[in-house]
Amino acid sequence: MASIPLPKYLTPFPSNSSFLTTPKSLITLSFSNPLDHSPILKRATHVPHAKKKNMWLDPFDDGEDPDMEYGSQYADGKQEEDSRLPDDPNNPYGFLKFPPGFAVEVASLGLKIRGDVRRCCCVVSGGVYENLLFFPVIQQIKDRYPGVQIDVITTDRGKQTYEMNKNVRWANVYDPDDNFPEPAEYTDMVGVLKNRYYDMVLSTKLAGIGHAAFLFMSTARDRVSYIYPNVNSAGAGLFLSETFTAESLNLSEGGYYMYHQMTDWLGRPVRDVPREPVLPLKVSLSRKVKEVVEAKYQSAGVEKGKGVTPLFVIPHEKVREDVEEVVGDDTSIVFITTPAQLAAVINDSAGVIATNTAAIQLANAREIPSIALFCSQEKGKTFVPNAEEKKCTIIPSRTGKLEDIDIEVVKAALQVFNAAAAPITALV
């Protein structure tokens, strides 16, 4: 078969493969001014430690223009706590009541230019401990975006913790960890998210393409979530505006600072707004909860003003017989149903001895001395950093098992408790 000759103005491809392969950091094309005699080929610049941009969002978006000049209006400082001007009762347009000079067309420019967040939804994965350590994140959002309304979607166990958080408006029960939710529950929750018109949605569940699509259907402007550190995260970045690659498959292994990637992003400095710090964990208790808990431990035989009495806190009535079998029938035992009730017991205690990390965090939040029993010293430092400042004594096990902790060491650590401060010592 005869070969067709190439035209004179076309040259065959060279056989050398080096022509087709270009080193990664060799050259990039530069569309410079034709009058400029500088070379067209320039060496690519590399920014160390820069986060890789999500190319799925907009391949033509090069980020914010560094030479852009903003005015003071809608751009500088934090958002106003209440952007709505006071009503004008004399307005002739009836129910609208727009004040004089109020321009509806430009009222929402701050949402776009300054990135205001008026409504925020937090999808928190896990139980009591994970939701409890999310409190500092909620406080940081409240400080960074004044006047923001914060809602939470979490499990039924996690929802109970928000009885101790006044910054949360609504807490809805929906298990984000359920891989096969009921279609009716799934579509109903999507409708709830859409109808509330959130500006930002945060999620601590490790997202794949399924959970990312769930957040995308909320139609929020900012969709922020953790993603899997493996191949399961493929496609999630297509639906999310900001992602954090988890260090492991279980965020709770990170201990007290398990959400440090999210807090770094939320507190980032923007223009003339400095970095927003992360405050320590704090919880609030209502007077009604305190009264209920006081009646409970008084019925268990503990009274104020009659010395210090050990009080055993159990999570279920079926555990009562096991505790009585070990410590005796005349022991003071109280059954606690919610995290707020546990915090109220700890608040009235001289000290806390616990293997439960949530109880230790509640003691630190209420500034109550505590003794934390851990299987290793490393675990104790991870879950209770700066233990001495928090008046917490960490007692690790030498064998890695809690049952092998030396009782004499625990007895010697009881000196940190102030017996005159409260009538009971909580054993959780």
CSV table of C-alpha atoms in Angstrom, one decimal:
chain,number,residue,atom,x,y,z
A,1,MET,CA,0.0,0.0,0.0
A,2,ALA,CA,1.5,3.3,-1.0
A,3,SER,CA,2.0,6.0,1.7
A,4,ILE,CA,0.5,9.4,1.2
A,5,PRO,CA,3.3,12.0,1.2
A,6,LEU,CA,3.1,14.9,3.7
A,7,PRO,CA,2.7,18.4,2.4
A,8,LYS,CA,5.8,20.6,2.4
A,9,TYR,CA,4.5,22.9,5.1
A,10,LEU,CA,3.9,20.0,7.6
A,11,THR,CA,6.9,18.3,9.2
A,12,PRO,CA,6.7,14.8,10.6
A,13,PHE,CA,6.8,14.3,14.4
A,14,PRO,CA,10.3,13.7,15.7
A,15,SER,CA,11.0,10.2,16.9
A,16,ASN,CA,12.6,11.6,20.1
A,17,SER,CA,10.1,11.2,22.9
A,18,SER,CA,11.7,14.0,24.9
A,19,PHE,CA,10.0,16.5,22.7
A,20,LEU,CA,6.6,15.3,24.0
A,21,THR,CA,7.5,15.1,27.6
A,22,THR,CA,8.1,18.3,29.6
A,23,PRO,CA,9.5,18.4,33.1
A,24,LYS,CA,6.9,19.4,35.7
A,25,SER,CA,8.7,22.6,36.8
A,26,LEU,CA,10.4,23.6,33.6
A,27,ILE,CA,8.3,26.2,31.8
A,28,THR,CA,4.9,27.8,31.6
A,29,LEU,CA,3.5,30.0,28.8
A,30,SER,CA,3.3,33.7,29.6
A,31,PHE,CA,1.1,36.0,27.6
A,32,SER,CA,3.3,39.1,28.0
A,33,ASN,CA,3.2,42.4,26.2
A,34,PRO,CA,4.6,42.0,22.6
A,35,LEU,CA,6.6,45.2,23.1
A,36,ASP,CA,8.3,43.6,26.1
A,37,HIS,CA,11.5,41.9,25.0
A,38,SER,CA,11.6,39.6,28.0
A,39,PRO,CA,11.5,35.9,27.1
A,40,ILE,CA,8.1,34.3,26.6
A,41,LEU,CA,9.1,31.2,28.5
A,42,LYS,CA,9.3,31.6,32.3
A,43,ARG,CA,10.0,29.2,35.1
A,44,ALA,CA,7.0,28.1,37.0
A,45,THR,CA,6.7,29.4,40.6
A,46,HIS,CA,6.0,27.0,43.4
A,47,VAL,CA,4.3,28.1,46.7
A,48,PRO,CA,5.4,25.8,49.5
A,49,HIS,CA,2.8,24.4,51.9
A,50,ALA,CA,0.0,25.8,49.8
A,51,LYS,CA,-3.3,23.9,49.8
A,52,LYS,CA,-4.1,22.4,46.4
A,53,LYS,CA,-7.0,24.3,44.8
A,54,ASN,CA,-10.2,22.4,44.1
A,55,MET,CA,-10.2,22.4,40.2
A,56,TRP,CA,-13.7,20.9,40.1
A,57,LEU,CA,-15.3,24.1,41.3
A,58,ASP,CA,-14.1,26.5,38.5
A,59,PRO,CA,-11.1,25.6,36.3
A,60,PHE,CA,-10.9,29.3,35.3
A,61,ASP,CA,-10.9,30.7,38.8
A,62,ASP,CA,-7.5,31.9,39.8
A,63,GLY,CA,-8.6,33.0,43.3
A,64,GLU,CA,-8.9,36.5,44.7
A,65,ASP,CA,-7.2,39.3,42.8
A,66,PRO,CA,-4.4,40.6,45.0
A,67,ASP,CA,-4.5,44.0,43.3
A,68,MET,CA,-8.2,44.5,43.8
A,69,GLU,CA,-9.0,47.6,45.9
A,70,TYR,CA,-12.1,47.5,48.2
A,71,GLY,CA,-13.8,50.3,49.8
A,72,SER,CA,-14.8,50.4,53.4
A,73,GLN,CA,-18.5,49.6,52.8
A,74,TYR,CA,-19.4,45.9,52.8
A,75,ALA,CA,-15.7,44.9,52.8
A,76,ASP,CA,-13.9,46.0,56.0
A,77,GLY,CA,-14.3,44.5,59.4
A,78,LYS,CA,-16.8,41.9,60.7
A,79,GLN,CA,-20.4,41.7,59.8
A,80,GLU,CA,-23.0,43.7,61.8
A,81,GLU,CA,-24.8,41.8,64.4
A,82,ASP,CA,-28.2,42.9,63.0
A,83,SER,CA,-28.1,44.1,59.5
A,84,ARG,CA,-31.8,45.0,59.4
A,85,LEU,CA,-32.6,48.6,60.0
A,86,PRO,CA,-35.4,49.5,62.4
A,87,ASP,CA,-39.0,49.5,61.1
A,88,ASP,CA,-40.7,52.7,60.0
A,89,PRO,CA,-44.2,52.7,61.3
A,90,ASN,CA,-45.1,55.7,59.2
A,91,ASN,CA,-44.2,54.0,55.9
A,92,PRO,CA,-47.1,54.2,53.5
A,93,TYR,CA,-46.5,50.8,52.0
A,94,GLY,CA,-48.1,48.9,54.9
A,95,PHE,CA,-46.5,45.6,56.0
A,96,LEU,CA,-43.1,46.3,54.3
A,97,LYS,CA,-42.2,49.1,56.8
A,98,PHE,CA,-38.9,49.8,55.0
A,99,PRO,CA,-37.1,52.7,56.6
A,100,PRO,CA,-36.3,55.8,54.5
A,101,GLY,CA,-33.3,55.3,52.3
A,102,PHE,CA,-33.3,51.5,52.6
A,103,ALA,CA,-32.3,49.9,49.3
A,104,VAL,CA,-33.4,46.3,49.0
A,105,GLU,CA,-31.2,45.8,46.0
A,106,VAL,CA,-28.0,46.3,47.9
A,107,ALA,CA,-29.0,45.0,51.3
A,108,SER,CA,-27.4,41.6,50.7
A,109,LEU,CA,-24.1,42.8,49.1
A,110,GLY,CA,-22.3,42.0,52.3
A,111,LEU,CA,-23.1,38.3,51.9
A,112,LYS,CA,-21.1,38.3,48.6
A,113,ILE,CA,-18.4,40.8,49.1
A,114,ARG,CA,-17.5,40.3,52.8
A,115,GLY,CA,-18.7,36.7,53.0
A,116,ASP,CA,-21.3,37.3,55.7
A,117,VAL,CA,-22.8,34.3,57.4
A,118,ARG,CA,-26.3,34.9,58.8
A,119,ARG,CA,-27.4,31.3,59.1
A,120,CYS,CA,-25.1,28.4,59.7
A,121,CYS,CA,-25.9,24.7,60.0
A,122,CYS,CA,-23.5,22.2,61.6
A,123,VAL,CA,-23.8,18.5,60.8
A,124,VAL,CA,-21.9,16.8,63.7
A,125,SER,CA,-21.1,13.1,63.5
A,126,GLY,CA,-20.7,11.0,66.6
A,127,GLY,CA,-22.1,10.8,70.2
A,128,VAL,CA,-21.8,12.9,73.3
A,129,TYR,CA,-18.0,13.3,73.3
A,130,GLU,CA,-17.8,14.5,69.7
A,131,ASN,CA,-20.6,17.0,70.1
A,132,LEU,CA,-19.2,18.2,73.4
A,133,LEU,CA,-15.8,19.0,71.9
A,134,PHE,CA,-17.6,20.8,69.0
A,135,PHE,CA,-18.7,23.6,71.5
A,136,PRO,CA,-15.5,25.6,71.0
A,137,VAL,CA,-16.1,25.5,67.2
A,138,ILE,CA,-19.6,26.9,67.7
A,139,GLN,CA,-18.3,29.7,69.9
A,140,GLN,CA,-15.7,30.5,67.3
A,141,ILE,CA,-18.4,30.8,64.6
A,142,LYS,CA,-20.4,33.0,67.0
A,143,ASP,CA,-17.4,35.3,67.5
A,144,ARG,CA,-16.3,35.4,63.9
A,145,TYR,CA,-19.8,36.1,62.5
A,146,PRO,CA,-21.7,38.4,65.0
A,147,GLY,CA,-25.4,37.8,64.9
A,148,VAL,CA,-25.2,34.4,63.2
A,149,GLN,CA,-28.0,31.9,63.8
A,150,ILE,CA,-26.5,28.4,64.4
A,151,ASP,CA,-28.4,25.2,64.0
A,152,VAL,CA,-27.1,21.6,64.6
A,153,ILE,CA,-28.0,18.3,63.0
A,154,THR,CA,-26.7,15.3,64.9
A,155,THR,CA,-27.6,11.9,66.4
A,156,ASP,CA,-30.2,11.5,69.2
A,157,ARG,CA,-27.4,11.0,71.7
A,158,GLY,CA,-25.5,14.0,70.5
A,159,LYS,CA,-28.5,16.3,70.6
A,160,GLN,CA,-28.8,16.0,74.4
A,161,THR,CA,-25.5,17.9,74.8
A,162,TYR,CA,-26.9,21.1,73.3
A,163,GLU,CA,-29.0,21.6,76.4
A,164,MET,CA,-25.8,23.1,77.7
A,165,ASN,CA,-25.1,25.4,74.8
A,166,LYS,CA,-27.0,28.7,74.5
A,167,ASN,CA,-25.4,29.5,71.1
A,168,VAL,CA,-27.5,26.9,69.3
A,169,ARG,CA,-30.9,27.9,68.0
A,170,TRP,CA,-32.3,24.5,66.8
A,171,ALA,CA,-30.9,21.0,67.2
A,172,ASN,CA,-32.4,18.3,64.9
A,173,VAL,CA,-32.0,14.6,65.1
A,174,TYR,CA,-30.7,12.9,62.0
A,175,ASP,CA,-27.9,10.3,62.0
A,176,PRO,CA,-25.3,11.4,59.4
A,177,ASP,CA,-23.4,8.1,60.0
A,178,ASP,CA,-26.2,6.0,58.7
A,179,ASN,CA,-25.0,4.7,55.3
A,180,PHE,CA,-28.5,3.6,54.2
A,181,PRO,CA,-31.1,6.1,55.6
A,182,GLU,CA,-34.8,5.8,55.0
A,183,PRO,CA,-35.7,7.6,51.8
A,184,ALA,CA,-38.5,9.5,53.6
A,185,GLU,CA,-36.1,10.8,56.3
A,186,TYR,CA,-33.4,11.6,53.8
A,187,THR,CA,-35.7,13.7,51.6
A,188,ASP,CA,-37.3,15.3,54.5
A,189,MET,CA,-33.9,16.5,55.9
A,190,VAL,CA,-32.9,17.8,52.5
A,191,GLY,CA,-36.1,19.8,52.5
A,192,VAL,CA,-35.4,21.2,56.0
A,193,LEU,CA,-32.0,22.3,55.0
A,194,LYS,CA,-33.2,24.0,51.8
A,195,ASN,CA,-36.1,25.8,53.5
A,196,ARG,CA,-33.9,27.4,56.1
A,197,TYR,CA,-31.6,29.1,53.5
A,198,TYR,CA,-28.3,28.5,55.1
A,199,ASP,CA,-25.3,30.6,54.1
A,200,MET,CA,-22.8,28.0,55.3
A,201,VAL,CA,-23.0,24.3,56.2
A,202,LEU,CA,-20.2,22.6,58.2
A,203,SER,CA,-19.9,18.8,58.5
A,204,THR,CA,-17.6,16.7,60.7
A,205,LYS,CA,-18.7,13.4,59.0
A,206,LEU,CA,-16.0,12.1,56.6
A,207,ALA,CA,-17.6,12.8,53.3
A,208,GLY,CA,-17.6,10.7,50.1
A,209,ILE,CA,-19.6,11.6,47.1
A,210,GLY,CA,-22.9,10.6,48.8
A,211,HIS,CA,-22.6,12.9,51.8
A,212,ALA,CA,-21.1,15.6,49.7
A,213,ALA,CA,-24.2,15.5,47.4
A,214,PHE,CA,-26.4,15.7,50.5
A,215,LEU,CA,-24.7,18.9,51.6
A,216,PHE,CA,-24.8,20.2,48.0
A,217,MET,CA,-28.6,19.8,47.9
A,218,SER,CA,-28.8,22.2,50.9
A,219,THR,CA,-28.1,25.0,48.3
A,220,ALA,CA,-25.8,26.7,50.9
A,221,ARG,CA,-23.2,29.1,49.6
A,222,ASP,CA,-20.3,27.6,51.6
A,223,ARG,CA,-20.3,23.8,52.0
A,224,VAL,CA,-17.4,22.7,54.2
A,225,SER,CA,-16.7,19.2,55.3
A,226,TYR,CA,-14.1,16.6,56.3
A,227,ILE,CA,-13.4,14.0,53.6
A,228,TYR,CA,-12.0,10.5,53.7
A,229,PRO,CA,-8.2,10.1,53.7
A,230,ASN,CA,-8.4,7.4,51.1
A,231,VAL,CA,-10.1,6.6,47.8
A,232,ASN,CA,-13.5,6.9,49.3
A,233,SER,CA,-13.3,10.7,49.0
A,234,ALA,CA,-13.3,10.5,45.2
A,235,GLY,CA,-15.8,12.9,43.7
A,236,ALA,CA,-16.6,14.7,47.0
A,237,GLY,CA,-14.7,17.8,46.0
A,238,LEU,CA,-17.1,18.3,43.1
A,239,PHE,CA,-19.9,19.2,45.5
A,240,LEU,CA,-18.0,20.9,48.3
A,241,SER,CA,-16.5,24.4,48.4
A,242,GLU,CA,-13.9,23.6,51.1
A,243,THR,CA,-12.5,20.2,52.3
A,244,PHE,CA,-10.3,18.9,55.1
A,245,THR,CA,-8.6,15.6,54.6
A,246,ALA,CA,-9.0,13.7,57.9
A,247,GLU,CA,-5.8,12.3,59.5
A,248,SER,CA,-7.5,9.0,60.2
A,249,LEU,CA,-10.9,7.3,59.6
A,250,ASN,CA,-12.0,8.3,63.1
A,251,LEU,CA,-11.8,12.0,64.0
A,252,SER,CA,-12.1,11.3,67.8
A,253,GLU,CA,-8.7,9.7,67.8
A,254,GLY,CA,-7.3,13.2,67.5
A,255,GLY,CA,-8.5,13.9,71.1
A,256,TYR,CA,-9.3,17.4,72.4
A,257,TYR,CA,-8.1,19.0,69.1
A,258,MET,CA,-9.9,16.7,66.8
A,259,TYR,CA,-11.4,19.6,64.8
A,260,HIS,CA,-8.2,21.7,64.5
A,261,GLN,CA,-8.3,21.8,60.7
A,262,MET,CA,-11.8,23.3,60.7
A,263,THR,CA,-11.0,25.8,63.5
A,264,ASP,CA,-7.9,27.0,61.5
A,265,TRP,CA,-10.1,27.6,58.5
A,266,LEU,CA,-12.9,29.3,60.4
A,267,GLY,CA,-10.5,31.6,62.3
A,268,ARG,CA,-8.4,32.6,59.3
A,269,PRO,CA,-7.6,36.3,59.0
A,270,VAL,CA,-9.4,38.1,56.2
A,271,ARG,CA,-8.4,41.7,55.2
A,272,ASP,CA,-8.4,43.8,58.4
A,273,VAL,CA,-10.1,41.0,60.5
A,274,PRO,CA,-7.4,39.3,62.6
A,275,ARG,CA,-7.3,35.6,63.3
A,276,GLU,CA,-10.2,34.5,65.5
A,277,PRO,CA,-8.9,32.5,68.5
A,278,VAL,CA,-10.4,29.2,69.8
A,279,LEU,CA,-11.7,29.6,73.3
A,280,PRO,CA,-11.7,26.7,75.8
A,281,LEU,CA,-14.6,24.4,76.3
A,282,LYS,CA,-17.4,26.0,78.4
A,283,VAL,CA,-20.9,24.7,79.3
A,284,SER,CA,-23.9,26.4,80.8
A,285,LEU,CA,-26.4,24.8,83.2
A,286,SER,CA,-30.0,25.9,83.8
A,287,ARG,CA,-31.4,26.2,87.3
A,288,LYS,CA,-34.0,23.6,86.6
A,289,VAL,CA,-31.4,21.0,85.7
A,290,LYS,CA,-29.5,21.8,88.9
A,291,GLU,CA,-32.6,21.4,91.0
A,292,VAL,CA,-33.5,18.0,89.4
A,293,VAL,CA,-30.0,16.7,90.0
A,294,GLU,CA,-29.9,17.9,93.6
A,295,ALA,CA,-33.1,16.0,94.3
A,296,LYS,CA,-31.6,12.9,92.7
A,297,TYR,CA,-28.4,12.7,94.8
A,298,GLN,CA,-30.3,13.7,98.0
A,299,SER,CA,-32.6,10.8,97.5
A,300,ALA,CA,-29.5,8.6,97.1
A,301,GLY,CA,-28.4,9.6,100.6
A,302,VAL,CA,-26.1,12.5,100.0
A,303,GLU,CA,-26.8,15.8,101.8
A,304,LYS,CA,-24.9,19.0,101.9
A,305,GLY,CA,-23.1,20.0,105.0
A,306,LYS,CA,-22.5,16.4,106.3
A,307,GLY,CA,-19.0,15.6,105.0
A,308,VAL,CA,-17.8,14.2,101.7
A,309,THR,CA,-19.6,11.1,100.4
A,310,PRO,CA,-18.5,9.0,97.4
A,311,LEU,CA,-21.3,9.1,94.8
A,312,PHE,CA,-21.3,6.5,92.0
A,313,VAL,CA,-22.9,7.8,88.7
A,314,ILE,CA,-24.4,5.1,86.5
A,315,PRO,CA,-25.7,5.4,82.9
A,316,HIS,CA,-28.4,2.7,83.2
A,317,GLU,CA,-30.4,1.1,86.0
A,318,LYS,CA,-29.2,-2.4,85.0
A,319,VAL,CA,-25.7,-1.4,86.1
A,320,ARG,CA,-26.9,-0.7,89.7
A,321,GLU,CA,-26.6,-4.4,90.8
A,322,ASP,CA,-23.1,-4.7,89.4
A,323,VAL,CA,-22.0,-1.6,91.4
A,324,GLU,CA,-23.6,-2.8,94.6
A,325,GLU,CA,-22.0,-6.2,94.2
A,326,VAL,CA,-18.6,-4.6,94.2
A,327,VAL,CA,-18.9,-1.7,96.7
A,328,GLY,CA,-21.8,-2.8,98.9
A,329,ASP,CA,-25.5,-2.1,99.2
A,330,ASP,CA,-25.1,1.0,101.4
A,331,THR,CA,-23.3,2.9,98.6
A,332,SER,CA,-24.8,6.1,97.2
A,333,ILE,CA,-25.7,5.5,93.6
A,334,VAL,CA,-27.4,8.0,91.2
A,335,PHE,CA,-28.9,7.3,87.8
A,336,ILE,CA,-28.1,10.1,85.3
A,337,THR,CA,-30.0,10.3,82.0
A,338,THR,CA,-28.5,13.3,80.1
A,339,PRO,CA,-25.1,15.0,79.8
A,340,ALA,CA,-26.5,18.1,81.4
A,341,GLN,CA,-27.5,16.2,84.5
A,342,LEU,CA,-24.0,14.7,84.6
A,343,ALA,CA,-22.5,18.2,84.4
A,344,ALA,CA,-24.8,19.3,87.2
A,345,VAL,CA,-23.6,16.5,89.4
A,346,ILE,CA,-20.0,17.3,88.6
A,347,ASN,CA,-20.6,21.0,89.3
A,348,ASP,CA,-21.8,20.1,92.9
A,349,SER,CA,-18.8,17.8,93.5
A,350,ALA,CA,-15.5,18.3,95.2
A,351,GLY,CA,-13.8,16.3,92.5
A,352,VAL,CA,-14.3,13.7,89.8
A,353,ILE,CA,-12.7,10.3,89.3
A,354,ALA,CA,-13.6,8.9,85.9
A,355,THR,CA,-12.6,6.7,83.0
A,356,ASN,CA,-15.2,8.5,80.8
A,357,THR,CA,-13.5,11.2,78.8
A,358,ALA,CA,-16.8,13.2,78.4
A,359,ALA,CA,-17.0,13.5,82.2
A,360,ILE,CA,-13.4,14.7,82.4
A,361,GLN,CA,-14.1,17.4,79.8
A,362,LEU,CA,-17.2,18.5,81.7
A,363,ALA,CA,-15.2,18.7,84.9
A,364,ASN,CA,-12.6,20.8,83.1
A,365,ALA,CA,-15.3,23.1,81.7
A,366,ARG,CA,-16.7,23.7,85.2
A,367,GLU,CA,-13.2,24.0,86.7
A,368,ILE,CA,-13.7,21.1,89.0
A,369,PRO,CA,-10.6,19.0,90.0
A,370,SER,CA,-10.5,15.6,88.4
A,371,ILE,CA,-8.6,12.3,88.3
A,372,ALA,CA,-8.6,10.8,84.8
A,373,LEU,CA,-7.8,7.1,84.4
A,374,PHE,CA,-6.4,6.2,81.0
A,375,CYS,CA,-4.8,3.1,79.5
A,376,SER,CA,-1.7,5.0,78.5
A,377,GLN,CA,0.1,8.3,79.1
A,378,GLU,CA,-0.1,9.2,75.4
A,379,LYS,CA,-3.9,8.8,75.4
A,380,GLY,CA,-4.1,11.1,78.5
A,381,LYS,CA,-2.1,13.8,76.9
A,382,THR,CA,-4.1,13.6,73.7
A,383,PHE,CA,-7.5,13.9,75.3
A,384,VAL,CA,-6.6,16.2,78.2
A,385,PRO,CA,-3.8,18.6,77.1
A,386,ASN,CA,-2.4,20.9,79.7
A,387,ALA,CA,-3.8,18.7,82.4
A,388,GLU,CA,-2.0,20.6,85.2
A,389,GLU,CA,-3.6,23.9,84.3
A,390,LYS,CA,-7.0,22.3,84.3
A,391,LYS,CA,-6.4,20.7,87.8
A,392,CYS,CA,-6.6,17.3,86.2
A,393,THR,CA,-4.4,14.4,87.3
A,394,ILE,CA,-3.8,11.7,84.7
A,395,ILE,CA,-3.1,8.2,86.0
A,396,PRO,CA,-2.1,5.8,83.2
A,397,SER,CA,-2.0,2.0,83.3
A,398,ARG,CA,1.3,0.3,82.9
A,399,THR,CA,-0.1,-2.7,81.0
A,400,GLY,CA,-2.5,-0.8,78.8
A,401,LYS,CA,-5.6,-2.1,80.6
A,402,LEU,CA,-7.7,0.0,83.0
A,403,GLU,CA,-8.2,-2.9,85.4
A,404,ASP,CA,-4.4,-2.9,86.1
A,405,ILE,CA,-4.3,0.7,87.4
A,406,ASP,CA,-2.7,0.9,90.8
A,407,ILE,CA,-5.4,1.8,93.4
A,408,GLU,CA,-2.7,3.3,95.8
A,409,VAL,CA,-1.7,5.8,93.2
A,410,VAL,CA,-5.4,6.9,92.9
A,411,LYS,CA,-5.7,7.2,96.6
A,412,ALA,CA,-2.6,9.4,96.8
A,413,ALA,CA,-4.0,11.7,94.0
A,414,LEU,CA,-7.1,12.4,96.1
A,415,GLN,CA,-5.3,15.3,97.8
A,416,VAL,CA,-6.1,17.5,94.8
A,417,PHE,CA,-9.8,17.5,95.9
A,418,ASN,CA,-11.0,20.3,98.2
A,419,ALA,CA,-13.3,18.5,100.7
A,420,ALA,CA,-14.7,21.8,102.0
A,421,ALA,CA,-15.9,22.9,98.5
A,422,ALA,CA,-18.7,20.4,97.9
A,423,PRO,CA,-20.4,17.5,99.7
A,424,ILE,CA,-19.8,14.7,97.2
A,425,THR,CA,-17.1,13.1,95.1
A,426,ALA,CA,-18.4,11.9,91.8
A,427,LEU,CA,-17.2,8.5,90.5
A,428,VAL,CA,-18.2,8.1,86.9
